[in-house]
XYZ file of C-alpha atoms in Angstrom:
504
model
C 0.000 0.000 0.000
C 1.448 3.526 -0.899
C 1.805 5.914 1.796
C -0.519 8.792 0.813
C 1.743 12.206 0.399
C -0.912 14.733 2.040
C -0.812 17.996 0.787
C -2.658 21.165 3.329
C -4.156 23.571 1.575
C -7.626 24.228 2.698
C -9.205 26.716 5.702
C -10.005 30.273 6.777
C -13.533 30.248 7.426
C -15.447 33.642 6.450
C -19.004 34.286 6.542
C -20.736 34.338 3.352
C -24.005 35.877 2.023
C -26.809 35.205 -0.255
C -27.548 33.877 -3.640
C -31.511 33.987 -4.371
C -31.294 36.467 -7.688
C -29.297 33.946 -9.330
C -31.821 31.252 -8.672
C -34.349 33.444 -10.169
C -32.272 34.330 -13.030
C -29.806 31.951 -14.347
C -27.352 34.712 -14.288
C -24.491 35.733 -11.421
C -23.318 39.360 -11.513
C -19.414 40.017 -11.970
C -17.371 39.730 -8.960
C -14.806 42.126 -10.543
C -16.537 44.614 -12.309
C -18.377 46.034 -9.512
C -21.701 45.641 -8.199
C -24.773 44.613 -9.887
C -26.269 47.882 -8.654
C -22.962 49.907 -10.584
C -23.882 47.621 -13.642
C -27.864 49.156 -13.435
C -26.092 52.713 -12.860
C -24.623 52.153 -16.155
C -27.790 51.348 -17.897
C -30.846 53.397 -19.278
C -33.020 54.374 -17.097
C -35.830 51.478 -16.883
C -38.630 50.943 -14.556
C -38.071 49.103 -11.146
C -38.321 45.077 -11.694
C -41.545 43.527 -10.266
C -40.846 41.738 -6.630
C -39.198 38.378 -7.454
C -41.684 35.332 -7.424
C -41.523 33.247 -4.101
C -39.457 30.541 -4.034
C -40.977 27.163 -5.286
C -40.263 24.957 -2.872
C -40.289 21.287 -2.210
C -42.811 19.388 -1.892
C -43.143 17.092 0.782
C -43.980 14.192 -0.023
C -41.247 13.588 -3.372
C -38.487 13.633 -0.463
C -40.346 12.072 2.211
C -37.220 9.320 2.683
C -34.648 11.724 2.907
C -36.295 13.836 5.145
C -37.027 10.649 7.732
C -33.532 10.127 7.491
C -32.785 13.655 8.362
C -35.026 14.263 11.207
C -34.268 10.567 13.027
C -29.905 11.032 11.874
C -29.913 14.316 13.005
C -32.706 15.257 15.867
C -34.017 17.844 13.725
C -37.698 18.965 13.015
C -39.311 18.405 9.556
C -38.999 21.717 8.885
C -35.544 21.942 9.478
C -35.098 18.916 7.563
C -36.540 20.243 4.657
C -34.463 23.450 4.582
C -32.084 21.614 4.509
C -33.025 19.650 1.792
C -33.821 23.041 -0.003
C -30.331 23.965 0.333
C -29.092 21.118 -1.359
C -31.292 21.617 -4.026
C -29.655 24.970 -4.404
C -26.334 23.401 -4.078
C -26.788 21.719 -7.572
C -27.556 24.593 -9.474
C -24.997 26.587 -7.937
C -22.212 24.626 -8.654
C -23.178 24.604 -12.472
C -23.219 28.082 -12.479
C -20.232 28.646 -10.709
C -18.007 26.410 -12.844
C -18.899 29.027 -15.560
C -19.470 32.456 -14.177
C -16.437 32.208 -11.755
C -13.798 29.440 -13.009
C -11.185 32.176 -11.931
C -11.892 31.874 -8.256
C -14.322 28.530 -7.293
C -13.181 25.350 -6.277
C -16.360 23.329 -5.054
C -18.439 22.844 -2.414
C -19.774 20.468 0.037
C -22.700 20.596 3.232
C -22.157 20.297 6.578
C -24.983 18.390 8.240
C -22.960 18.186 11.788
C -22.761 21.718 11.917
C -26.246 22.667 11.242
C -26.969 22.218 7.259
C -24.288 24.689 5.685
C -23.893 24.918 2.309
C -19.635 25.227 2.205
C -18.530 27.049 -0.794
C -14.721 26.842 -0.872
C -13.247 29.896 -3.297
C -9.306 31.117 -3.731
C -11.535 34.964 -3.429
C -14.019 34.750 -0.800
C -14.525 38.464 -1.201
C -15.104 37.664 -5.226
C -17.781 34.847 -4.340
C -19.486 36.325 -1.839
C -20.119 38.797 -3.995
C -21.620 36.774 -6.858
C -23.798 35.464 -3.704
C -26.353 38.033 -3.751
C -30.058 37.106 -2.499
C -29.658 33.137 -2.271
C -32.509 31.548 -0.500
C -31.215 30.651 2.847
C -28.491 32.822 2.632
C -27.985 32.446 6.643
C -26.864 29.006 6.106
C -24.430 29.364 3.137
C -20.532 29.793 4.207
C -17.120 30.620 2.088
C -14.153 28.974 2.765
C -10.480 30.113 1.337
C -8.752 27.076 -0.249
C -5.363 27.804 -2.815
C -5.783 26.314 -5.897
C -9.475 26.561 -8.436
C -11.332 23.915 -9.633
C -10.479 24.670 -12.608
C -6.704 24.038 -11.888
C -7.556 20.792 -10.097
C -9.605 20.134 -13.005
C -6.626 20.269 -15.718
C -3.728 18.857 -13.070
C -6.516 15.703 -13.269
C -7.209 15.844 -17.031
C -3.030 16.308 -17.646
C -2.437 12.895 -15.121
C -4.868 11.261 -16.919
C -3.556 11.719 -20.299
C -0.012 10.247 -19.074
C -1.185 7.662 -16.772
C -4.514 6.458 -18.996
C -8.133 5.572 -17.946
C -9.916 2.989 -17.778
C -11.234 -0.627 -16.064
C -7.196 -1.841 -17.150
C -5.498 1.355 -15.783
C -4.228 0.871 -12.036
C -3.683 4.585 -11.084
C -6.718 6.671 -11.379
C -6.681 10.475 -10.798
C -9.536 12.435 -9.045
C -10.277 15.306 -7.609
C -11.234 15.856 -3.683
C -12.931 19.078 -3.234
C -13.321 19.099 0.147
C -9.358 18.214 0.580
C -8.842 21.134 -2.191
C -6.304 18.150 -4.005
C -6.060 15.705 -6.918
C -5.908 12.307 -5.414
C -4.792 9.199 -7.773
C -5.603 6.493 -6.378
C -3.680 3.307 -6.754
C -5.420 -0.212 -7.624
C -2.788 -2.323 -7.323
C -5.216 -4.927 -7.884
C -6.043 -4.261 -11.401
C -3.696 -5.968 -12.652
C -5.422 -7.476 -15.718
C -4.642 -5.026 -18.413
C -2.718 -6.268 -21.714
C -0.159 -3.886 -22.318
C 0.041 -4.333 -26.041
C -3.484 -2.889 -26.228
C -2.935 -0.486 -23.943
C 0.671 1.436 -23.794
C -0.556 3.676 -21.019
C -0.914 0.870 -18.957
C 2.753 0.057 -18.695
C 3.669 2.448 -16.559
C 5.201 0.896 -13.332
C 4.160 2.025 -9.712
C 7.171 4.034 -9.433
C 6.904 5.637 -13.361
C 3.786 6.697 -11.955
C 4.568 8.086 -9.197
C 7.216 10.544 -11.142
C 4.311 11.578 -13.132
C 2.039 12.276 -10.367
C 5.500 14.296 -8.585
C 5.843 16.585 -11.327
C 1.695 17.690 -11.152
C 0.768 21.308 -10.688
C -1.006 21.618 -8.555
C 0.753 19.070 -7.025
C -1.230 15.692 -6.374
C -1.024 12.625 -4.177
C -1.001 8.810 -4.446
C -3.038 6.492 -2.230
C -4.418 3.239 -2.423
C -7.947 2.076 -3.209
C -8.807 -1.600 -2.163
C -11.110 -3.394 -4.493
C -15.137 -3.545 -2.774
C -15.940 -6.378 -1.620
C -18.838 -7.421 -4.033
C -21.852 -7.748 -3.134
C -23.764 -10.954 -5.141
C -26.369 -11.745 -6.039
C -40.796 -16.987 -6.965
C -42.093 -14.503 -4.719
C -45.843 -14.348 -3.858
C -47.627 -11.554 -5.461
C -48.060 -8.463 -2.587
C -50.554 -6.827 -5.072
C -48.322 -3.983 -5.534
C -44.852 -3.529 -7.461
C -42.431 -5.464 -4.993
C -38.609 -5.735 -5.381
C -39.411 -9.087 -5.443
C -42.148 -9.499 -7.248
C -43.709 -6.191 -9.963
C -44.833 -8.980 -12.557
C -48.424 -7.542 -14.158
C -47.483 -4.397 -11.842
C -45.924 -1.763 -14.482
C -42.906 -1.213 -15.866
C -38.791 -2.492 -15.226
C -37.600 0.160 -12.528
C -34.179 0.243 -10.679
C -34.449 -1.680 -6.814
C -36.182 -4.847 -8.804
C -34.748 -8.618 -7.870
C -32.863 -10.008 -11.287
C -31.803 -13.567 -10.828
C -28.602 -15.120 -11.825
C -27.704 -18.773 -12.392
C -24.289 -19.709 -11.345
C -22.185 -21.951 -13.767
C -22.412 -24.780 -10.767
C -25.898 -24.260 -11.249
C -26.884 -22.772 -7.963
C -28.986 -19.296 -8.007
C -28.483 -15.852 -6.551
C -29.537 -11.914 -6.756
C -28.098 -8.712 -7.536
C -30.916 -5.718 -7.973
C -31.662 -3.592 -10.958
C -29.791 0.075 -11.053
C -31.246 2.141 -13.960
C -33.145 1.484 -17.006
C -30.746 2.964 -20.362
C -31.358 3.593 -23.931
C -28.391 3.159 -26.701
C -28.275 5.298 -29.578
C -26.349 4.994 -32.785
C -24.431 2.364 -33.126
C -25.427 -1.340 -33.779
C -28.408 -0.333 -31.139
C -30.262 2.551 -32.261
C -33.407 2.654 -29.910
C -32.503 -0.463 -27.697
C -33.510 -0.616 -24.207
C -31.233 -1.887 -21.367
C -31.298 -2.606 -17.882
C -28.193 -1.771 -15.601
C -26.976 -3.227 -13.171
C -23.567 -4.462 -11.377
C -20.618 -6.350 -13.439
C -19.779 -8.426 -10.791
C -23.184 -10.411 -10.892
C -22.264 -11.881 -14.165
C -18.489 -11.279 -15.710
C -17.111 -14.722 -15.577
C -20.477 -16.551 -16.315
C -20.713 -18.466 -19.248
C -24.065 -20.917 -19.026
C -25.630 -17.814 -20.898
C -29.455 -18.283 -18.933
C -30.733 -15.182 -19.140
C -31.650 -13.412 -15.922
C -35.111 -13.706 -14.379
C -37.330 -11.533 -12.445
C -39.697 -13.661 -10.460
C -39.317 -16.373 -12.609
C -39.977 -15.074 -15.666
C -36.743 -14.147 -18.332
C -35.918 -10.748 -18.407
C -32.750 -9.661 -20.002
C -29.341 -11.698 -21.613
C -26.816 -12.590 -19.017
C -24.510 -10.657 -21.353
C -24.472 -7.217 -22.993
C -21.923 -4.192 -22.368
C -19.620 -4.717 -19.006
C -16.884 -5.190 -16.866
C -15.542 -6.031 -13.504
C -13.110 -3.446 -11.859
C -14.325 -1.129 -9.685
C -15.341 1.536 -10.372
C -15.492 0.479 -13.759
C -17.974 -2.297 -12.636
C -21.336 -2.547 -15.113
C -22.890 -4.729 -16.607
C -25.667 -3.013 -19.348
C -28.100 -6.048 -19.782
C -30.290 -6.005 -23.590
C -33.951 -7.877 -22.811
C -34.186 -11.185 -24.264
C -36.576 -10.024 -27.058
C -38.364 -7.456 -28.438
C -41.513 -8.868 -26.993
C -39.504 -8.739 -23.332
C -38.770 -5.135 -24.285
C -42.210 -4.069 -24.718
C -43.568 -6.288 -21.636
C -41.282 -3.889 -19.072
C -40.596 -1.015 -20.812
C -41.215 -0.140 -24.158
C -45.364 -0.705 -23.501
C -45.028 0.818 -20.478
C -46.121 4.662 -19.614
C -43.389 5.368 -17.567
C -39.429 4.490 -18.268
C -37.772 6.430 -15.759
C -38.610 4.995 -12.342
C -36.866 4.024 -9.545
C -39.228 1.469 -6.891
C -39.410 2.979 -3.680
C -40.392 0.288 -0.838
C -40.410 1.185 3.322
C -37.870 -1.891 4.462
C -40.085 -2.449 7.815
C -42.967 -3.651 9.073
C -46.479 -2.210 8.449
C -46.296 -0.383 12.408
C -43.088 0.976 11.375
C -43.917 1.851 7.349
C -47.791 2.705 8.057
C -48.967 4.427 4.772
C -46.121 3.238 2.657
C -46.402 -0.443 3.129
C -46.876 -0.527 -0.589
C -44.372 0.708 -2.569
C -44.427 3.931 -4.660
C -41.913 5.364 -7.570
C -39.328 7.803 -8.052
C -38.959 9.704 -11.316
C -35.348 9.874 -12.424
C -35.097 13.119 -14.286
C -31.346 13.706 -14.763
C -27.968 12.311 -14.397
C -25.464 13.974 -11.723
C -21.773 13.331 -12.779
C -19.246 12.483 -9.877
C -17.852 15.824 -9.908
C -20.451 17.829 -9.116
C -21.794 15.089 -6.378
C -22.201 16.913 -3.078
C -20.269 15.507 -0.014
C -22.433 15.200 2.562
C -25.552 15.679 0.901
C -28.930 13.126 1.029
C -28.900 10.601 -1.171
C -31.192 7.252 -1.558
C -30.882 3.626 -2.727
C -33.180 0.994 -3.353
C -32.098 -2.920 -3.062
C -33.355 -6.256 -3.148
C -31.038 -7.862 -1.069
C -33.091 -11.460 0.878
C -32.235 -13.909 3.051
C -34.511 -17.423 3.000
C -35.289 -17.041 6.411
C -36.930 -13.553 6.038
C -38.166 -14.594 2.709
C -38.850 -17.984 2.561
C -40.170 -17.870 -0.996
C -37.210 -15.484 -2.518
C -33.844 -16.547 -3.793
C -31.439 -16.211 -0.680
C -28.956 -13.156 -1.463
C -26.698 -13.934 1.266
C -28.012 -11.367 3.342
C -28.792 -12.347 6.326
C -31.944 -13.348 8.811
C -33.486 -10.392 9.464
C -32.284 -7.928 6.891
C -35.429 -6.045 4.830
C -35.019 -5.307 1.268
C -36.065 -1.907 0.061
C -34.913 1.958 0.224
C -32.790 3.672 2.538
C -30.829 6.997 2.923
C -27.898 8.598 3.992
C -24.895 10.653 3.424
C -22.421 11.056 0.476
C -19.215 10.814 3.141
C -17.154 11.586 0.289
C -16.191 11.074 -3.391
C -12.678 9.661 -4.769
C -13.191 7.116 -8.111
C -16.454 6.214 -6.704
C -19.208 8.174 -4.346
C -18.506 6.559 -0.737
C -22.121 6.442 1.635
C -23.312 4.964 4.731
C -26.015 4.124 3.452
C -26.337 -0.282 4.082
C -26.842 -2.584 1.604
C -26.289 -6.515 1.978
C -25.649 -9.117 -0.559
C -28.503 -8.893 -3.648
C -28.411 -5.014 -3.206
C -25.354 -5.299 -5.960
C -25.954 -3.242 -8.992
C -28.991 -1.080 -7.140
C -29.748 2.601 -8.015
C -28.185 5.292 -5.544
C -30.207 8.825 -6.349
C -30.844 12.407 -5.562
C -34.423 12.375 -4.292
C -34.136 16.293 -4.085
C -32.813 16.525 -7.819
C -34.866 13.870 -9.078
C -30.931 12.570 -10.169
C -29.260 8.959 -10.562
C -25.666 8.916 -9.295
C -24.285 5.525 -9.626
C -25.067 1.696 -9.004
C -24.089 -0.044 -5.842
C -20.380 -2.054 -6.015
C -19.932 -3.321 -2.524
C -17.996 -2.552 0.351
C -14.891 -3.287 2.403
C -17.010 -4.741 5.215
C -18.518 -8.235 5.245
C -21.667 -7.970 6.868
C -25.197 -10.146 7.435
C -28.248 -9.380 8.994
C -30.139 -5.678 10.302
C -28.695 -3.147 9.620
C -25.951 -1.525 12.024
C -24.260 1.810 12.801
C -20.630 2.090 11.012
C -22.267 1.151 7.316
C -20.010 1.726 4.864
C -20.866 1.052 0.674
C -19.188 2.359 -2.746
C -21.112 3.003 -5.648
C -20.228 2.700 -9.100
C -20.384 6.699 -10.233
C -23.156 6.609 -13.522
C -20.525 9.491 -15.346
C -17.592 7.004 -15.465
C -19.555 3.985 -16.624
C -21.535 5.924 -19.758
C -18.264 6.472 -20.997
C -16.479 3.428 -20.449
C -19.611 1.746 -22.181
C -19.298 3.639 -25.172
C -15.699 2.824 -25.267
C -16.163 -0.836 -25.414
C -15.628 -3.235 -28.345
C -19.126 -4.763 -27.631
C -20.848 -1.518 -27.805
C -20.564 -1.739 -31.594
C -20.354 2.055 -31.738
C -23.320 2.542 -29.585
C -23.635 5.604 -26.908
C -25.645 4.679 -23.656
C -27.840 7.268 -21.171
C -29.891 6.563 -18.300
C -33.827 7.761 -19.130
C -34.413 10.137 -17.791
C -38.448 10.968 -18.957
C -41.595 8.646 -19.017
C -41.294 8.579 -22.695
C -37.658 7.938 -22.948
């Protein structure tokens, strides 16, 4: 394991101000050439501008997990929980409008649940940004902090390693960038080890080739080590309702569903449906997929197609591989009649299933399950550390489910949807959210954003049973796999995106 060179560069807290006119507008005013009133001064004369439309806020009930998790993870109200919420809402446009209004002096962001729900912008200027702040909704709750080097800098020290060191599932030193740490981090797999050089000449480089290249950065980065995830492998009675289990004759294919795998020995297990994809160009112009994890079927060559519930869903083979985070599998359905049956005939294409893991005392109105619309696609470097996020799993052990393929996960583990925190981002998104064996290849979203993130890999625990405190669980980042899909020989020249409307 390489010793990880730590480079400080981050603090100097200041107090920051508002940003609500650039919500409403789209637009941030110059930090440099004066104020936005000096800018009207400068103008014709024009009358005043109608009072700014209220805020529309979230509603309730579209973020009723992550608020649960909020209120019982933190001791907070609902309503604090949902400012909260709010604010990270406001996070995600603010980053995209930072990154183009002021590349010159931002360099990310992250919130702070522990101390109270901050939004932490962290700026080379924090004069310049607060500035550019002006009227954001919740402005009380939205901090600067002085860091040395841009995003933007980080950005190309990461895109210049990456051009000398290579990308890719074959590639054992991956640079990334660590907002919150204000650093590019490349992260060492020594145990990708797989690669054929002759295909792939920036794969040759040795550990301590590498290492020169990563010495020589500017901004200067730092080498670690990333272990690989554990992962985590992979009919019911009908509930009436869309299961993970069971949705046969209950709509269409949606990420949390069970998808069964036969082993070459012939045994059975489960990993869960992420996110349901369409290809375009290519060989498959127009063809649906379902993803899900690598791991549940690299290596498998009995070719039975994967069942939900008994019934044959989609090819054990399509577009994949196995090396975190580089760990996919995109699944085509076994026909076009398949196809139409769970998607293509369906009204809605861009659902994730949303089931309370509990009893009915504990999930009361929600012991059926309900949907969540996946609207967009949030790449892993604008994912917010410490923000919400969800996942949905299917994860079963026979003695909790006596009529369910046994997952490996344990007596007394519930399949379904739980929250928690991003705890930080590196080649993957790190949670602690839990997940158990049969969760593997299960959608992790932004319920606030209506966004998909990434699928789950594993973990570097080994656990069975309930849940417990100390959950930790890597997920697959959706940016980095859309790309290595369209890279790959079996992609035929075929792009891949996660639908994001009904119609999709």
């Amino acid at each position: 394991m390489r010793k990880l060179r730590t480079v400080a560069m981050l603090l100097a807290l200041v107090a920051g101000a508002g940003l609500g006119a650039y919500i409403q507008t789209g637009v941030l005013p110059g930090a440099h050439g004066g104020s936005a009133a000096t800018v009207l001064a400068q103008a014709p004369a024009a009358p005043p501008e109608p009072p700014a439309p209220p805020v529309d806020l979230l509603v309730p009930a579209t973020v009723r997990e992550s608020t649960e998790y909020l209120v019982a993870s933190f001791q907070v109200d609902q309503q604090e929980a949902l400012r909260r919420l709010e604010l990270q809402r406001t996070a995600a446009k603010l980053d995209a409008a930072l990154r183009v209004e002021a590349a010159d002096e931002y360099a990310g962001m992250w919130m702070d649940q522990q101390a109270g729900g901050l939004l932490m912008i962290a700026t080379t200027d924090p004069t310049a940004t607060q500035a550019r702040l002006t009227g954001v909704h919740d402005s009380a709750h939205v901090r600067t902090t002085q860091v040395q080097h841009t995003l933007a800098q980080l950005t190309a020290t990461r895109d210049a390693l990456i051009a000398q060191l290579g990308t890719g599932a074959v590639v054992p030193h991956l640079p990334t960038i660590s907002a919150a740490e204000n650093r590019v981090v490349v992260w060492e797999r020594s145990w990708a080890e797989g690669w054929s050089p002759g295909a792939d000449p920036l794969a040759t480089l040795d550990p301590a080739a590498a290492d020169q290249v990563v010495a020589r950065a500017a901004p200067p980065a730092d080498t670690t080590s990333h272990g690989s995830p554990n992962g985590v492998p992979g009919g019911a009675v009908d509930p009436g309702f869309c299961h993970p289990h069971h949705c046969t004759g209950h709509g269409p294919m949606r990420g949390g569903m069970r998808l069964n795998g036969q082993r070459d020995n012939g045994t059975w297990g489960g990993c869960t449906a992420g996110f349901n994809v369409r290809s375009t160009g290519g060989d498959f112009p127009g063809a649906a997929w379902v993803l899900t994890a690598g791991h549940c079927v690299v290596g498998k060559t009995n070719n039975v197609p994967l069942q939900h519930n008994g019934t044959p869903v989609v090819e054990q083979h399509g577009v994949e591989s196995n090396s975190y985070p580089y760990d996919y599998a995109l699944l085509p359905y076994v026909d076009p009649a398949a196809a139409t049956t769970w998607l293509d005939g369906q009204a809605e294409h861009n659902l994730v299933l949303k089931h309370c893991p509990g009893d009915p005392a504990v999930c009361g109105d929600r012991t059926t399950s309900a949907d969540q619309p996946i609207t967009g696609v949030t790449p892993l470097d604008s994912v917010v550390v410490n923000s919400v996020v969800c996942a949905s799993g299917s994860a079963s052990s026979a003695a909790t489910y006596p009529d369910v393929t046994d997952s490996g996960a344990g007596a007394g583990f519930l399949s379904g949807t739980r929250c928690g925190l991003v705890t930080s981002t590196d080649v993957g998104i790190n949670t602690d959210l839990c997940s158990r064996a049969g969760d593997s290849g299960g959608p992790l979203f932004d319920q606030v954003n209506q966004s998909a993130l990434g699928i789950l890999e594993g973990n570097l625990q080994s656990r069975t049973g309930p849940c417990a405190a100390g959950e930790v669980n890597n997920y697959s980042p959706l940016s980095t796999i859309l790309q290595d899909a369209a890279g790959q020989l079996d992609a035929k020249g075929s792009t891949f995106s996660v639908i994001t409307t009904p119609t999709g």
